Amino acid sequence: MVVGLLCGWFARKVQSTTLGVVVGAALGLLFAYLVAAMPSANGHHYYLEIMLPGFVVGAIVGFLTQRMGTHLGSTSESMKRAG
């Protein structure tokens, strides 16, 4: 959820799909690392099992916020035309 909010904020500032994917993947990896650093009940860490999906989902969220979101300027322009 936090990665989605941060990617959405980034998408409003920068209109670049490539940068959106990179930022989303990096944020997903960061937050997945924070979870993976906590040991399980038996003391093992599952870095790959947690960080790989975090990376992939972060990249997807970064892509979708760039491609599917509305830009701040386009929203106000459409409201001016309608009103």
JSON list of C-alpha atoms in Angstrom, two decimals:
[
{"chain": "A", "resi": 1, "resn": "MET", "atom": "CA", "xyz": [0.00, 0.00, 0.00]},
{"chain": "A", "resi": 2, "resn": "VAL", "atom": "CA", "xyz": [2.79, 2.41, 0.91]},
{"chain": "A", "resi": 3, "resn": "VAL", "atom": "CA", "xyz": [4.66, 1.60, -2.30]},
{"chain": "A", "resi": 4, "resn": "GLY", "atom": "CA", "xyz": [1.52, 2.39, -4.31]},
{"chain": "A", "resi": 5, "resn": "LEU", "atom": "CA", "xyz": [1.07, 5.74, -2.58]},
{"chain": "A", "resi": 6, "resn": "LEU", "atom": "CA", "xyz": [4.71, 6.70, -3.08]},
{"chain": "A", "resi": 7, "resn": "CYS", "atom": "CA", "xyz": [4.64, 5.60, -6.72]},
{"chain": "A", "resi": 8, "resn": "GLY", "atom": "CA", "xyz": [1.47, 7.61, -7.27]},
{"chain": "A", "resi": 9, "resn": "TRP", "atom": "CA", "xyz": [3.11, 10.68, -5.76]},
{"chain": "A", "resi": 10, "resn": "PHE", "atom": "CA", "xyz": [6.16, 10.12, -7.98]},
{"chain": "A", "resi": 11, "resn": "ALA", "atom": "CA", "xyz": [3.94, 9.68, -11.05]},
{"chain": "A", "resi": 12, "resn": "ARG", "atom": "CA", "xyz": [2.41, 13.11, -10.44]},
{"chain": "A", "resi": 13, "resn": "LYS", "atom": "CA", "xyz": [5.86, 14.70, -10.32]},
{"chain": "A", "resi": 14, "resn": "VAL", "atom": "CA", "xyz": [7.61, 12.85, -13.18]},
{"chain": "A", "resi": 15, "resn": "GLN", "atom": "CA", "xyz": [5.89, 11.56, -16.33]},
{"chain": "A", "resi": 16, "resn": "SER", "atom": "CA", "xyz": [8.33, 8.79, -17.27]},
{"chain": "A", "resi": 17, "resn": "THR", "atom": "CA", "xyz": [7.30, 5.15, -17.47]},
{"chain": "A", "resi": 18, "resn": "THR", "atom": "CA", "xyz": [10.90, 3.95, -17.20]},
{"chain": "A", "resi": 19, "resn": "LEU", "atom": "CA", "xyz": [11.57, 5.97, -14.05]},
{"chain": "A", "resi": 20, "resn": "GLY", "atom": "CA", "xyz": [8.22, 4.89, -12.63]},
{"chain": "A", "resi": 21, "resn": "VAL", "atom": "CA", "xyz": [9.11, 1.22, -13.04]},
{"chain": "A", "resi": 22, "resn": "VAL", "atom": "CA", "xyz": [12.58, 1.77, -11.53]},
{"chain": "A", "resi": 23, "resn": "VAL", "atom": "CA", "xyz": [11.24, 3.71, -8.55]},
{"chain": "A", "resi": 24, "resn": "GLY", "atom": "CA", "xyz": [8.44, 1.17, -7.99]},
{"chain": "A", "resi": 25, "resn": "ALA", "atom": "CA", "xyz": [10.85, -1.76, -8.15]},
{"chain": "A", "resi": 26, "resn": "ALA", "atom": "CA", "xyz": [13.30, -0.05, -5.79]},
{"chain": "A", "resi": 27, "resn": "LEU", "atom": "CA", "xyz": [10.60, 0.81, -3.28]},
{"chain": "A", "resi": 28, "resn": "GLY", "atom": "CA", "xyz": [9.13, -2.69, -3.48]},
{"chain": "A", "resi": 29, "resn": "LEU", "atom": "CA", "xyz": [12.59, -4.15, -2.92]},
{"chain": "A", "resi": 30, "resn": "LEU", "atom": "CA", "xyz": [13.25, -1.83, 0.02]},
{"chain": "A", "resi": 31, "resn": "PHE", "atom": "CA", "xyz": [10.02, -2.62, 1.84]},
{"chain": "A", "resi": 32, "resn": "ALA", "atom": "CA", "xyz": [10.37, -6.34, 1.07]},
{"chain": "A", "resi": 33, "resn": "TYR", "atom": "CA", "xyz": [13.88, -6.25, 2.55]},
{"chain": "A", "resi": 34, "resn": "LEU", "atom": "CA", "xyz": [12.53, -4.69, 5.73]},
{"chain": "A", "resi": 35, "resn": "VAL", "atom": "CA", "xyz": [10.10, -7.60, 6.06]},
{"chain": "A", "resi": 36, "resn": "ALA", "atom": "CA", "xyz": [12.64, -10.25, 5.02]},
{"chain": "A", "resi": 37, "resn": "ALA", "atom": "CA", "xyz": [15.16, -9.02, 7.59]},
{"chain": "A", "resi": 38, "resn": "MET", "atom": "CA", "xyz": [12.86, -10.22, 10.37]},
{"chain": "A", "resi": 39, "resn": "PRO", "atom": "CA", "xyz": [13.68, -13.86, 11.15]},
{"chain": "A", "resi": 40, "resn": "SER", "atom": "CA", "xyz": [10.97, -16.52, 11.14]},
{"chain": "A", "resi": 41, "resn": "ALA", "atom": "CA", "xyz": [10.11, -18.56, 14.23]},
{"chain": "A", "resi": 42, "resn": "ASN", "atom": "CA", "xyz": [12.94, -21.01, 13.51]},
{"chain": "A", "resi": 43, "resn": "GLY", "atom": "CA", "xyz": [15.49, -18.21, 12.98]},
{"chain": "A", "resi": 44, "resn": "HIS", "atom": "CA", "xyz": [15.78, -18.40, 9.19]},
{"chain": "A", "resi": 45, "resn": "HIS", "atom": "CA", "xyz": [15.53, -15.45, 6.85]},
{"chain": "A", "resi": 46, "resn": "TYR", "atom": "CA", "xyz": [13.64, -15.84, 3.58]},
{"chain": "A", "resi": 47, "resn": "TYR", "atom": "CA", "xyz": [15.17, -13.05, 1.52]},
{"chain": "A", "resi": 48, "resn": "LEU", "atom": "CA", "xyz": [14.62, -14.48, -1.95]},
{"chain": "A", "resi": 49, "resn": "GLU", "atom": "CA", "xyz": [11.09, -15.71, -1.25]},
{"chain": "A", "resi": 50, "resn": "ILE", "atom": "CA", "xyz": [10.00, -12.29, 0.01]},
{"chain": "A", "resi": 51, "resn": "MET", "atom": "CA", "xyz": [12.15, -9.84, -1.93]},
{"chain": "A", "resi": 52, "resn": "LEU", "atom": "CA", "xyz": [11.60, -11.28, -5.42]},
{"chain": "A", "resi": 53, "resn": "PRO", "atom": "CA", "xyz": [7.79, -10.84, -5.32]},
{"chain": "A", "resi": 54, "resn": "GLY", "atom": "CA", "xyz": [8.26, -7.41, -3.68]},
{"chain": "A", "resi": 55, "resn": "PHE", "atom": "CA", "xyz": [10.51, -6.36, -6.54]},
{"chain": "A", "resi": 56, "resn": "VAL", "atom": "CA", "xyz": [8.12, -7.62, -9.23]},
{"chain": "A", "resi": 57, "resn": "VAL", "atom": "CA", "xyz": [4.97, -6.18, -7.64]},
{"chain": "A", "resi": 58, "resn": "GLY", "atom": "CA", "xyz": [6.74, -2.85, -7.05]},
{"chain": "A", "resi": 59, "resn": "ALA", "atom": "CA", "xyz": [7.72, -2.69, -10.73]},
{"chain": "A", "resi": 60, "resn": "ILE", "atom": "CA", "xyz": [4.14, -3.47, -11.78]},
{"chain": "A", "resi": 61, "resn": "VAL", "atom": "CA", "xyz": [2.75, -0.80, -9.45]},
{"chain": "A", "resi": 62, "resn": "GLY", "atom": "CA", "xyz": [5.28, 1.72, -10.75]},
{"chain": "A", "resi": 63, "resn": "PHE", "atom": "CA", "xyz": [4.27, 0.93, -14.33]},
{"chain": "A", "resi": 64, "resn": "LEU", "atom": "CA", "xyz": [0.55, 1.13, -13.63]},
{"chain": "A", "resi": 65, "resn": "THR", "atom": "CA", "xyz": [0.74, 4.43, -11.77]},
{"chain": "A", "resi": 66, "resn": "GLN", "atom": "CA", "xyz": [2.54, 5.97, -14.75]},
{"chain": "A", "resi": 67, "resn": "ARG", "atom": "CA", "xyz": [0.30, 4.50, -17.43]},
{"chain": "A", "resi": 68, "resn": "MET", "atom": "CA", "xyz": [-3.13, 4.42, -15.79]},
{"chain": "A", "resi": 69, "resn": "GLY", "atom": "CA", "xyz": [-3.04, 7.40, -13.44]},
{"chain": "A", "resi": 70, "resn": "THR", "atom": "CA", "xyz": [-4.24, 10.87, -14.35]},
{"chain": "A", "resi": 71, "resn": "HIS", "atom": "CA", "xyz": [-1.75, 13.70, -14.48]},
{"chain": "A", "resi": 72, "resn": "LEU", "atom": "CA", "xyz": [-2.40, 16.70, -12.30]},
{"chain": "A", "resi": 73, "resn": "GLY", "atom": "CA", "xyz": [-2.39, 19.09, -15.25]},
{"chain": "A", "resi": 74, "resn": "SER", "atom": "CA", "xyz": [-4.80, 17.05, -17.37]},
{"chain": "A", "resi": 75, "resn": "THR", "atom": "CA", "xyz": [-7.38, 16.92, -14.58]},
{"chain": "A", "resi": 76, "resn": "SER", "atom": "CA", "xyz": [-7.51, 20.69, -14.12]},
{"chain": "A", "resi": 77, "resn": "GLU", "atom": "CA", "xyz": [-7.60, 21.28, -17.88]},
{"chain": "A", "resi": 78, "resn": "SER", "atom": "CA", "xyz": [-10.56, 18.98, -18.35]},
{"chain": "A", "resi": 79, "resn": "MET", "atom": "CA", "xyz": [-12.41, 20.71, -15.51]},
{"chain": "A", "resi": 80, "resn": "LYS", "atom": "CA", "xyz": [-11.82, 24.10, -17.14]},
{"chain": "A", "resi": 81, "resn": "ARG", "atom": "CA", "xyz": [-13.28, 22.84, -20.42]},
{"chain": "A", "resi": 82, "resn": "ALA", "atom": "CA", "xyz": [-16.32, 21.32, -18.71]},
{"chain": "A", "resi": 83, "resn": "GLY", "atom": "CA", "xyz": [-17.10, 24.40, -16.62]}
]
